[in-house]
Coordinates of C-alpha atoms and ligand atoms in Angstrom, one line a residue:
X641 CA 10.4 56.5 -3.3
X642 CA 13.8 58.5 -2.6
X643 CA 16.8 56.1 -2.3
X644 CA 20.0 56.9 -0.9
X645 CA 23.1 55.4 -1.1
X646 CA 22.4 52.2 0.7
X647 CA 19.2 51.7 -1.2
X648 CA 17.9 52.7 2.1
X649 CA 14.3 54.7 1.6
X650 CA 13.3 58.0 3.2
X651 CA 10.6 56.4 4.7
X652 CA 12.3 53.2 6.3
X653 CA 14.6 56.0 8.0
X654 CA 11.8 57.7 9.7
X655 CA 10.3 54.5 10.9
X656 CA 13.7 54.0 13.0
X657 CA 13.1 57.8 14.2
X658 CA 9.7 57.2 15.0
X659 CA 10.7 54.3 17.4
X660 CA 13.5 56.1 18.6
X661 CA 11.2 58.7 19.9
X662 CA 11.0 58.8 23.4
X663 CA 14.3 56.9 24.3
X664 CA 16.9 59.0 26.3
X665 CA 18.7 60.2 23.0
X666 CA 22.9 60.1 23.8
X667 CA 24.2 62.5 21.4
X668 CA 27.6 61.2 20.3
X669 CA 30.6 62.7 18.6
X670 CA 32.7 60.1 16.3
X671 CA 36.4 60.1 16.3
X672 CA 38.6 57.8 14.1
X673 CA 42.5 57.8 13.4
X674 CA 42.6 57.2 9.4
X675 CA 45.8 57.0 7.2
X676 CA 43.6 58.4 4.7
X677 CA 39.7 60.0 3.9
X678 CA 36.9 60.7 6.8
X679 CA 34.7 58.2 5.8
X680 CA 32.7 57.3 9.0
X681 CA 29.3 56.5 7.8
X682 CA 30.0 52.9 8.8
X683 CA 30.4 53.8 12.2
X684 CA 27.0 56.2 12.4
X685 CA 25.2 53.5 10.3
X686 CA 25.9 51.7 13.4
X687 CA 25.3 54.3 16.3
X688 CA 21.8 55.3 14.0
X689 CA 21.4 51.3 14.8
X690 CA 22.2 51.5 18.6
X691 CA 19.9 53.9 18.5
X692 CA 22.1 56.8 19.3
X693 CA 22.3 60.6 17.6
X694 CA 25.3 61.6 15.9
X695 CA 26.4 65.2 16.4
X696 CA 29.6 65.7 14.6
X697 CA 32.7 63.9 13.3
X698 CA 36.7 64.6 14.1
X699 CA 38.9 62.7 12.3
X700 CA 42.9 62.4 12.5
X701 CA 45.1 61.5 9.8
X702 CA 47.9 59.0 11.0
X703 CA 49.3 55.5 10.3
X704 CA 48.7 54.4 13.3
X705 CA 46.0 55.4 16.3
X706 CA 48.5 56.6 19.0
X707 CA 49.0 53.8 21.4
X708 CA 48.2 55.3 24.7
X709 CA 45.4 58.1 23.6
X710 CA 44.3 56.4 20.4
X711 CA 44.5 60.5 19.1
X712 CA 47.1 62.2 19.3
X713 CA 47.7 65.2 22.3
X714 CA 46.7 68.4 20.1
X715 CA 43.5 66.8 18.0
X716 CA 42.6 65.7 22.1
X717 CA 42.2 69.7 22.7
X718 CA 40.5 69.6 19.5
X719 CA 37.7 67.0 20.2
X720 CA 37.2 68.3 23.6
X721 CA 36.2 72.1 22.2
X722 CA 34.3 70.6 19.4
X723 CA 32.4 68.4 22.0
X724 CA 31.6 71.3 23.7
X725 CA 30.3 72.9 20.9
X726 CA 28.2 70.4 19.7
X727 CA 26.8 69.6 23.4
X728 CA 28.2 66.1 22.5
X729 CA 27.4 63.5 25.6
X730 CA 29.8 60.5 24.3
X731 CA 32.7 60.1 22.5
X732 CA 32.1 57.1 19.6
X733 CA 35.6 55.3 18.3
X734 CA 35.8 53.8 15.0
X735 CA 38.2 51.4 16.5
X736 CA 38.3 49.1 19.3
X737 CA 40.2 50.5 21.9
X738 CA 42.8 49.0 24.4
X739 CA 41.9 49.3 27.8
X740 CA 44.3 51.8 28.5
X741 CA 43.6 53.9 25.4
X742 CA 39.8 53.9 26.6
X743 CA 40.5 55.1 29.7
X744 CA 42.8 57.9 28.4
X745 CA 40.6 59.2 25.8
X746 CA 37.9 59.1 28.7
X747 CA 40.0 61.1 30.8
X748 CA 41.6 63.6 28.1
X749 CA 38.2 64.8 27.0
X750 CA 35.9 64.4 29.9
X751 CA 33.3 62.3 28.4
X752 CA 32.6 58.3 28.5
X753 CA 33.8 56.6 25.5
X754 CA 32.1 54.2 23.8
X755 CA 34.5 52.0 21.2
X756 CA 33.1 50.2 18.1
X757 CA 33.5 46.8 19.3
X758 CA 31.0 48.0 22.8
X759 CA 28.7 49.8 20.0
X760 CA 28.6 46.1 17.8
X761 CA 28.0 44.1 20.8
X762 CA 25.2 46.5 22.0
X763 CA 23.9 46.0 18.6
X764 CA 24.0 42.2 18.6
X765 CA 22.5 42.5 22.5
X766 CA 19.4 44.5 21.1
X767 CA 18.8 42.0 18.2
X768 CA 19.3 39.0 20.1
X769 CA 16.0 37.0 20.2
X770 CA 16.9 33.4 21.0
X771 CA 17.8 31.6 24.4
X772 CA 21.2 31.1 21.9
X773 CA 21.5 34.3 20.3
X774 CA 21.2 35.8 24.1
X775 CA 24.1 33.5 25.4
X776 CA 25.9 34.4 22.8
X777 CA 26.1 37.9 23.4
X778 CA 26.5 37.8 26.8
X779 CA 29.3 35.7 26.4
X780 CA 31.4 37.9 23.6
X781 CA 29.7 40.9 26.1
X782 CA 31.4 39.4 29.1
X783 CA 35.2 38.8 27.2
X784 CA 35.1 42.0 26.2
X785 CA 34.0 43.3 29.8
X786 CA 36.7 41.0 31.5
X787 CA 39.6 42.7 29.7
X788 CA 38.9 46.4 30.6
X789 CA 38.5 45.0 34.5
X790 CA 41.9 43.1 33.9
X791 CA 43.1 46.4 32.4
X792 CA 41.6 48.9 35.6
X793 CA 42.8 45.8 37.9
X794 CA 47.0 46.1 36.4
X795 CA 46.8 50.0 37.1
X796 CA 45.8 49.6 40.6
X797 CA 47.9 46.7 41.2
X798 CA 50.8 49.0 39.8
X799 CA 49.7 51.8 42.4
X800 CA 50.0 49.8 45.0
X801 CA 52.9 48.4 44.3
X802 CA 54.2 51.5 44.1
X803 CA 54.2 52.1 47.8
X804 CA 57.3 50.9 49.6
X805 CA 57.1 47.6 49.9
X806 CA 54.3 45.1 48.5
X807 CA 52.8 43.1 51.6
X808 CA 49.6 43.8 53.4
X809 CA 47.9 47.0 53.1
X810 CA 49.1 48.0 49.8
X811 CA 46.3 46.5 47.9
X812 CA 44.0 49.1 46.9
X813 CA 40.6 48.8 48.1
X814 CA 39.5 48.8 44.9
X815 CA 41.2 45.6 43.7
X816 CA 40.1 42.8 45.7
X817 CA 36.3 44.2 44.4
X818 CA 37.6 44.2 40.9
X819 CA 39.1 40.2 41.8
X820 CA 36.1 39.5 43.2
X821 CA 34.4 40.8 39.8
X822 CA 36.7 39.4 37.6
X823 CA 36.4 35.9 39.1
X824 CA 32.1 36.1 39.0
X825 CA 32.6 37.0 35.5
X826 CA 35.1 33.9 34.9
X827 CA 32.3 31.7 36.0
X828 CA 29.3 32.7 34.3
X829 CA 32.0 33.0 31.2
X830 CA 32.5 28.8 32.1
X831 CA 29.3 28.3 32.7
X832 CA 28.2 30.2 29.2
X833 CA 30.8 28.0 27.1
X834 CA 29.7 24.9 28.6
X835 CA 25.9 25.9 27.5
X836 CA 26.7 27.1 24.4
X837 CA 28.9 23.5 23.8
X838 CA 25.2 21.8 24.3
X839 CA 23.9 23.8 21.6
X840 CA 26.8 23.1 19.8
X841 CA 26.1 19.7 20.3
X842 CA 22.5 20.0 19.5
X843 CA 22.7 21.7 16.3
X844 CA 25.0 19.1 15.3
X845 CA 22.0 16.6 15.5
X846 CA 20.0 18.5 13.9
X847 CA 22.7 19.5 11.2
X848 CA 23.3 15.3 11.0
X849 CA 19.4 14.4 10.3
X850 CA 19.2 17.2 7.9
X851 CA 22.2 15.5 6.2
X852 CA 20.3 12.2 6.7
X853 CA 18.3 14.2 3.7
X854 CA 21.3 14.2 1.9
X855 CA 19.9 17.3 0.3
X856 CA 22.9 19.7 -1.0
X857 CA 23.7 22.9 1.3
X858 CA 23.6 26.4 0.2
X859 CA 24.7 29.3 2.7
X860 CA 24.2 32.8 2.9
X861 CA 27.1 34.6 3.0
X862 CA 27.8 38.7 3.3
X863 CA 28.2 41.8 4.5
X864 CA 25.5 43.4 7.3
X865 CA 22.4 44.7 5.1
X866 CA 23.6 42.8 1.8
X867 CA 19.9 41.6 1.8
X868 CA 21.0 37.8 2.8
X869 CA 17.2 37.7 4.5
X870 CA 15.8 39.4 1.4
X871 CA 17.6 37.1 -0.7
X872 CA 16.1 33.5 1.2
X873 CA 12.4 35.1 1.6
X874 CA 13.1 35.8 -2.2
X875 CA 14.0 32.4 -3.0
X876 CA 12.0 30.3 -0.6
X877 CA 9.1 31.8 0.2
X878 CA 10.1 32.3 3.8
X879 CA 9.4 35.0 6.0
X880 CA 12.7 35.9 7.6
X881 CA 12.8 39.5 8.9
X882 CA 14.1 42.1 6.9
X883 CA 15.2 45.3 8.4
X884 CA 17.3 48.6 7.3
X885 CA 19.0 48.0 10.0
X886 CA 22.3 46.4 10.6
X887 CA 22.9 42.9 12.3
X888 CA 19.1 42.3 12.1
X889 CA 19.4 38.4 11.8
X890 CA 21.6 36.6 14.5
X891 CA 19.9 33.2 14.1
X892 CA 20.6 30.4 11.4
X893 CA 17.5 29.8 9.6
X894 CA 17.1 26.9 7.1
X895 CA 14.5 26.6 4.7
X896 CA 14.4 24.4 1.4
X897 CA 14.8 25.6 -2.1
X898 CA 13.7 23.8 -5.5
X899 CA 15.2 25.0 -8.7
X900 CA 14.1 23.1 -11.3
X901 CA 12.3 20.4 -9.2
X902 CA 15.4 19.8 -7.4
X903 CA 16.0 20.3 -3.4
X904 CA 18.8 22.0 -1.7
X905 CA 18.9 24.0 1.8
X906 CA 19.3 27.3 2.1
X907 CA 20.4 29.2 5.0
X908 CA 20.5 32.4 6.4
X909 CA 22.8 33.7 9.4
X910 CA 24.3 36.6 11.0
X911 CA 26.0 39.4 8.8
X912 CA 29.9 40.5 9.0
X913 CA 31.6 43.9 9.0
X914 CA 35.1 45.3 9.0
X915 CA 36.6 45.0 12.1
X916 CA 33.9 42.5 13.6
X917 CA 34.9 41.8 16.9
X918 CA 36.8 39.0 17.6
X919 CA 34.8 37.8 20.8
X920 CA 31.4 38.0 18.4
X921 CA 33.4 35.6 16.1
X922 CA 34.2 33.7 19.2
X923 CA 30.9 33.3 21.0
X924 CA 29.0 32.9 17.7
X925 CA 31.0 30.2 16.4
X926 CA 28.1 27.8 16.7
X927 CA 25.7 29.7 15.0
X928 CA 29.0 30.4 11.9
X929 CA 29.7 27.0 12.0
X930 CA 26.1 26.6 9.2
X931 CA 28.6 28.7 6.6
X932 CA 31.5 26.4 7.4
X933 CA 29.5 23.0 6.7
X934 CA 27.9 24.5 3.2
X935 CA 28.8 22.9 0.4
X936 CA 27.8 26.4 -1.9
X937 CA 28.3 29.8 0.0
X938 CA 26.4 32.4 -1.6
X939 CA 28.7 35.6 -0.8
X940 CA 26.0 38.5 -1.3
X941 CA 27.0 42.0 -1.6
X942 CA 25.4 45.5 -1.3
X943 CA 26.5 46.4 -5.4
X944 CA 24.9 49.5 -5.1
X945 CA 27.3 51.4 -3.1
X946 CA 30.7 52.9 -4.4
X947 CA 33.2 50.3 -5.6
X948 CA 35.8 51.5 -3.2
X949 CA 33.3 50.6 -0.4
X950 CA 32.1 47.2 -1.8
X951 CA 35.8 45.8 -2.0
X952 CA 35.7 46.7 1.8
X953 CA 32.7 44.6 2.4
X954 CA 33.6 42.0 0.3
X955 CA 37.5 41.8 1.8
X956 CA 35.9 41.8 5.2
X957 CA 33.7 38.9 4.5
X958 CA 36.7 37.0 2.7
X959 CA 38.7 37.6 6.1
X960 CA 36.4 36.6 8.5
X961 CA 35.3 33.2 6.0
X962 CA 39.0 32.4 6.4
X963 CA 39.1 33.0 9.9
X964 CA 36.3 30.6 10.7
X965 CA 37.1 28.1 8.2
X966 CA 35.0 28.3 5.3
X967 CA 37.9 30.0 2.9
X968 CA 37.9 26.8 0.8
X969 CA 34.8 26.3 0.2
X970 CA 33.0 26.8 -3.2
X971 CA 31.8 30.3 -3.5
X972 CA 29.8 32.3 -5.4
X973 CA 29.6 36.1 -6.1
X974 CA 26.3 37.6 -5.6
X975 CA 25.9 41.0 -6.5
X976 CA 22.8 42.0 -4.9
X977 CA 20.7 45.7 -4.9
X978 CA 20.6 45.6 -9.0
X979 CA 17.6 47.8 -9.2
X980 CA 19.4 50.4 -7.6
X981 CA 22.5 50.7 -9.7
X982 CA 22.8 52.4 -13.1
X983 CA 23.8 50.7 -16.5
X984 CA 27.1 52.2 -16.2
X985 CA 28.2 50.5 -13.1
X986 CA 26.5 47.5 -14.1
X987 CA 29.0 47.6 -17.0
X988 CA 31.6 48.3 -14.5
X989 CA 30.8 45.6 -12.2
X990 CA 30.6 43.1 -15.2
X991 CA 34.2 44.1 -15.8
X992 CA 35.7 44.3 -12.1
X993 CA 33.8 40.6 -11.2
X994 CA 33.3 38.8 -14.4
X995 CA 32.3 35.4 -12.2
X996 CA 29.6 37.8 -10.5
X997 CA 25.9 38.0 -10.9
X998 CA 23.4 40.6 -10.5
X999 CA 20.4 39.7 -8.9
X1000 CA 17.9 42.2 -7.0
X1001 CA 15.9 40.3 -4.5
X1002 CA 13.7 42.8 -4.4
X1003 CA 12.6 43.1 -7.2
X1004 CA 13.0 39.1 -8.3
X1005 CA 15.7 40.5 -11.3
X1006 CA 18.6 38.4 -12.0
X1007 CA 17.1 35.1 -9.9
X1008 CA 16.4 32.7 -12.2
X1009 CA 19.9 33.2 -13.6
X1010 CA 21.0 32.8 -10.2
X1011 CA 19.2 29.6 -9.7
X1012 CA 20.7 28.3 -13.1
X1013 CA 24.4 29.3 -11.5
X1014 CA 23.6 27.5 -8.5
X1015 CA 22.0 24.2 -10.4
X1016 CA 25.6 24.5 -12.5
X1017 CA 27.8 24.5 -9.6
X1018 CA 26.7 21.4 -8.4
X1019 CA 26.2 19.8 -11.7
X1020 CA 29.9 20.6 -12.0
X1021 CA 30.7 18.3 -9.3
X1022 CA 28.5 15.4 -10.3
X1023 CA 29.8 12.2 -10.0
X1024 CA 28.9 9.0 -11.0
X1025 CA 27.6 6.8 -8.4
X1026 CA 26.6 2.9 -8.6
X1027 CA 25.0 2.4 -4.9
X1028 CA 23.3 -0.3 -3.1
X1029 CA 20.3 0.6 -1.0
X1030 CA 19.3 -2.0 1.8
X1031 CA 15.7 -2.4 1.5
X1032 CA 15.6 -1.2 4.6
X1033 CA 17.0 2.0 3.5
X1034 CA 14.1 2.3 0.8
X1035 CA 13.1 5.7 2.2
X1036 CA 16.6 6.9 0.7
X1037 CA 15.7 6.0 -2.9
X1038 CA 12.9 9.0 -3.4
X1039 CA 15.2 11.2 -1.9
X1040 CA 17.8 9.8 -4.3
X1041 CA 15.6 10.0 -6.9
X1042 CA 15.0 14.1 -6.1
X1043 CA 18.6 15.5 -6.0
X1044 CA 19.7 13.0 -9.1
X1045 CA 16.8 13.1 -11.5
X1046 CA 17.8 10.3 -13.7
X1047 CA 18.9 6.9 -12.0
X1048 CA 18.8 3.4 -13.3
X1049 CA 17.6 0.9 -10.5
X1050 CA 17.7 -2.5 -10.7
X1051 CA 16.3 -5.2 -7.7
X1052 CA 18.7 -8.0 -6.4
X1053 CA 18.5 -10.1 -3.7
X1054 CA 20.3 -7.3 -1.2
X1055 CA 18.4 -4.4 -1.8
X1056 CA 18.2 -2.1 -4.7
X1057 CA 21.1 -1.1 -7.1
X1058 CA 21.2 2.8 -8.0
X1059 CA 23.6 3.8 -10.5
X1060 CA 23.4 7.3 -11.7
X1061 CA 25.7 11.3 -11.1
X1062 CA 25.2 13.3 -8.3
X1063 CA 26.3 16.5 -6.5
X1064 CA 30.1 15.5 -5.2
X1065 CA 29.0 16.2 -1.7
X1066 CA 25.2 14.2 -2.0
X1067 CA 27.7 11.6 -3.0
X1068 CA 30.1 11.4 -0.1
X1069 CA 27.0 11.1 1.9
X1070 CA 25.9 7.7 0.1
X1071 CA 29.6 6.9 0.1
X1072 CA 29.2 4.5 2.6
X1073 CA 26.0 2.6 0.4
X1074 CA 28.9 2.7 -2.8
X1075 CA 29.8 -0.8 -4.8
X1076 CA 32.3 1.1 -6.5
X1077 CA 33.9 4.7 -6.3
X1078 CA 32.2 6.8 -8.7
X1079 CA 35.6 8.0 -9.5
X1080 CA 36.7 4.7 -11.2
X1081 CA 34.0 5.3 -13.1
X1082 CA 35.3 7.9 -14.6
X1083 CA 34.0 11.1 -14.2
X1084 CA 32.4 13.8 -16.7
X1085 CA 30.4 11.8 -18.7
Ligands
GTP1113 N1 17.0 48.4 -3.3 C1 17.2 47.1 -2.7 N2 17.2 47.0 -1.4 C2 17.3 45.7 -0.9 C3 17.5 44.6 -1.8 N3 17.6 43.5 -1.0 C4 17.5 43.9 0.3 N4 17.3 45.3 0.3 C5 17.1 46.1 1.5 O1 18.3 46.1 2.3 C6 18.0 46.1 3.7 C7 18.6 44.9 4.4 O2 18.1 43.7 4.0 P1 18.2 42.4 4.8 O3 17.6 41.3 3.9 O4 17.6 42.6 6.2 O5 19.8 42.3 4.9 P2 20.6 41.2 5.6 O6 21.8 40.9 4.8 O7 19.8 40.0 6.0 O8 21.1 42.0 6.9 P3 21.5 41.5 8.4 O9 20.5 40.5 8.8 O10 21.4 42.7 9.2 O11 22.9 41.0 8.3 C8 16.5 46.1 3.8 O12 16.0 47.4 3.9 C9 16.0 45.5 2.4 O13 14.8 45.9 2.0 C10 17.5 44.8 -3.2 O14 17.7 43.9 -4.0 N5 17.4 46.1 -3.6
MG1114 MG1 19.3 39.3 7.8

C-alpha cells in the first residue's frame, strides 16, 4: 500500500472523498503571512478534515501579519485575482485573526474568511460525540463568536459616536441587536461553565475511586494523528477509534494495562497542534485535566515526518503541557510510525533524541521495549513502604500485592503490616496507612 508522508495510505484518502461526496464542496484558497518557507500542509490537513477543497495557496513573506489586513495591501490585489482564477469561494487563514483583520481581509478581497482557529473549532464541533465533548465546543465556539460581535459591536459604537453628539438616536440600529446578542451569548456561556464545572466535579469522583485503585497513571500525550488511539488499542486491547483524520478523539478514555503482570491506567485524550486555540484549551480543561493528574505522560510523536516538522509538533505539545500544567511531570519520548521511517533516520533520530524510543503501534515493533521503559520509570521511583492495613481495608492488600509484587505481611492485633517498595506515587496514596516514611527508610535498596 502507497504511503505518503504522514504514513497516511492512498486508500484511507479516498475513503474521506468518498464520504465527502455529495456535501456542498467550499473551495478554499489558503493564505498565511510567514517569515520564512510556504509550508501550509498543516492548514489543508485541516480544511481536507473540515471537509473542505483546497484550490490554491498564496503566501507572504513578513515578520509579522500586518495588523489591520493580516496581508499586506499589494499581495491583497494579489489573492483577489488569484481567487478569481481559481473560482475560490473562501479565503482560509493560517492564523487566527483579530476581529478587525477578519473583517478587512473579508472586505479587501470580497470573499468570507474563514481563520484557523474557526476551521479547528469546526473540526472539534464535527467530532464531538459526548453530552461533554458537545458543551465543550460550544463553549470555546461561543468565546470565540463573542469576540468578533464585541469587535462589529466597537465599530458601530464608534460610528455613532461619530455623529455630533452621543445621546439618543445615535446608536446604530444595529447595536442594540448585537447587545442583545452578545448578552444571550453571555448566558448560555454561564450556564455552559457552570455545566461543565459538574462534570468537572464528576470526573473528579470518578478520577478519586480510580485512585481508590491506587493503580499507577499513564497518559497519552501528542500531537493530532501521533497514533495516541493506535498506541492504547495497541497496548490494551481496546477499541478506541482510529482515523486519518485530525482531532478524531475528543474524549478521555481509560483502560488498564498489565506489563509484566503488573496494572497501571492508560489514557487516551484529545490531540494538540501549533497554535491550538486558546478557548479549546479553555473549554476542554476538564477533559486535559487526565494529562495533568498522570503520574507517566507518554509524549507520542509522528517520527515519520521531516525532522524540521516533528520539533514543531513536539514544541507545540511541550507549550500547551506547560500551559495546562503538566510541564513537570515525568515524561517520556515516544517516537511513534517506525515502520514507516528508513534506517537512516532511525539513526538520526537515535542521535537527535537519545532518551526516545521507537515503537510502531501498528505494526506492534518497539512495544515491549516500551513496556520495559514504562515498568523502569516507575521502578525508578520505588520507595520503601512499611504500611498498616485495617482489616477493614483488607480489599487494599490484593491490590497491594499487584502493583508491588513482593511484600512481607505480618498479622497484629490492628490489622495487617505490609512492608515492601512501591511506585513513588502508589505510595503517597497509602501515605496515610504509613507507620513510617518510607524515606527514613532509606531509599534505593
Ligand atoms: N504507518 C503508521 N501509521 C500509524 C501508526 N500509528 C497510527 N497510525 C495511523 O495514524 C493515523 C492516526 O492515528 P490515531 O491513533 O487516530 O491518532 P491519534 O493520535 O489518536 O489522533 P487524534 O485522536 O486525532 O488526536 C491513523 O491513520 C493510524 O492508522 C504507526 O505506527 N504507523
Ligand atoms: Mg485519537
Amino acid at each position: 500500500m502507497q504511503r505518503d508522508r504522514h504514513g497516511r495510505s492512498n486508500e484511507s484518502r479516498a475513503d474521506a472523498d468518498v464520504q465527502l461526496a455529495g456535501r456542498p464542496r467550499q473551495r478554499a484558497l489558503c493564505v498565511a503571512a510567514l517569515p520564512d518557507g510556504d509550508d501550509l500542509s498543516e492548514l489543508r490537513e485541516l480544511l481536507r478534515t473540515a471537509g473542505v477543497a483546497v484550490v490554491g495557496q498564496s503566501v507572504q513573506h513578513r515578520d509579522q501579519p500586518h495588523p489591520n489586513t493580516y496581508l499586506g495591501p499589494g499581495k491583497l490585489e494579489e489573492v483577489k485575482a488569484l481567487a478569481a482564477e481559481l473560482e475560490a469561494n473562501v479565503i482560509a487563514c493560517d492564523d487566527e485573526l483579530s476581529p478587525r483583520q477578519g473583517r478587512n481581509l473579508e472586505s479587501e478581497v470580497g470573499l468570507p474568511v474563514i481563520d484557523r482557529t474557526a476551521i479547528i473549532l469546526d473540526i472539534f464541533a464535527g467530532h464531538a460525540n459526548s453530552a461533554d465533548g458537545k458543551l465543550q465546543v460550544e463553549l470555546a465556539q461561543l468565546e470565540y463568536n463573542l469576540a468578533r460581535m464585541r469587535g462589529l459591536w466597537t465599530h458601530l459604537e464608534r460610528l455613532g459616536a461619530s455623529a455630533s453628539a452621543p445621546g439618543i438616536g445615535t446608536r446604530g440600529p444595529g447595536e442594540t441587536q448585537i447587545e442583545t446578542d452578545r448578552r444571550l451569548a453571555r448566558n448560555r456561556i454561564s450556564a455552559l461553565r457552570r455545566k461543565l464545572a459538574q462534570v468537572k466535579s464528576s470526573r473528579a469522583v470518578m478520577r478519586a475511586e480510580r485512585e481508590r485503585a491506587h493503580l499507577p497513571k499513564i497518559a497519552l500525550a501528542g500531537y493530532t494523528n501521533a497514533g495516541k488511539s493506535t498506541l492504547l488499542n495497541a497496548l490494551t486491547g481496546a477499541t478506541v477509534g482510529v482515523r486519518d483524520r485530525l482531532f478524531h478523539t475528543l474524549d478521555p478514555s481509560t483502560r488498564a494495562l498489565r506489563l509484566n503482570g503488573r496494572p497501571y491506567l492508560l489514557t487516551d485524550t484529545v490531540g494538540f497542534i501549533r497554535k491550538l486555540p486558546h478557548q479549546l484549551v479553555d473549554a476542554f480543561g476538564a477533559t486535559l485535566e487526565e494529562t495533568i493528574d498522570a503520574d507517566l505522560i507518554l509524549h507520542l510523536v509522528d517520527a515519520s515526518v521531516p525532522e524540521e516538522e516533528m520539533d514543531a509538533m513536539l514544541r507545540a505539545v511541550d507549550s500547551v503541557l506547560d500551559e495546562i500544567g503538566a510541564g513537570e511531570r515525568p515524561r517520556l519520548l515516544v517516537l511513534n510510525k517506525g515502520d514507516a521511517i528508513d534506517d537512516e533516520r532511525r539513526e538520526d533520530l537515535r542521535l537527535a533524541h537519545p532518551d526516545g524510543i521507537v515503537v510502531s503501534a501498528l505494526t506492534g515493533e518497539g512495544l515491549e521495549a516500551l513496556g520495559d521503559r514504562i515498568e523502569r520509570s516507575f521502578r525508578q521511583t520505588l520507595r520503601s513502604v512499611d504500611l498498616l492495613l485495617p482489616f477493614a481495608e483488607g480489599g487494599r492488600l490484593a491490590e497491594l500485592h499487584e502493583v508491588a509484587g513482593d511484600l512481607q505481611r505480618t498479622d497484629t492485633a490492628e490489622g495487617v503490616r505490609v512492608r515492601g517498595r512501591v511506585p513513588a506515587t502508589v505510595a503517597e496514596r497509602y501515605a496515610r496507612f504509613a507507620v513510617r516514611n518510607g524515606d527514613e527508610d532509606g531509599r534505593g535498596v
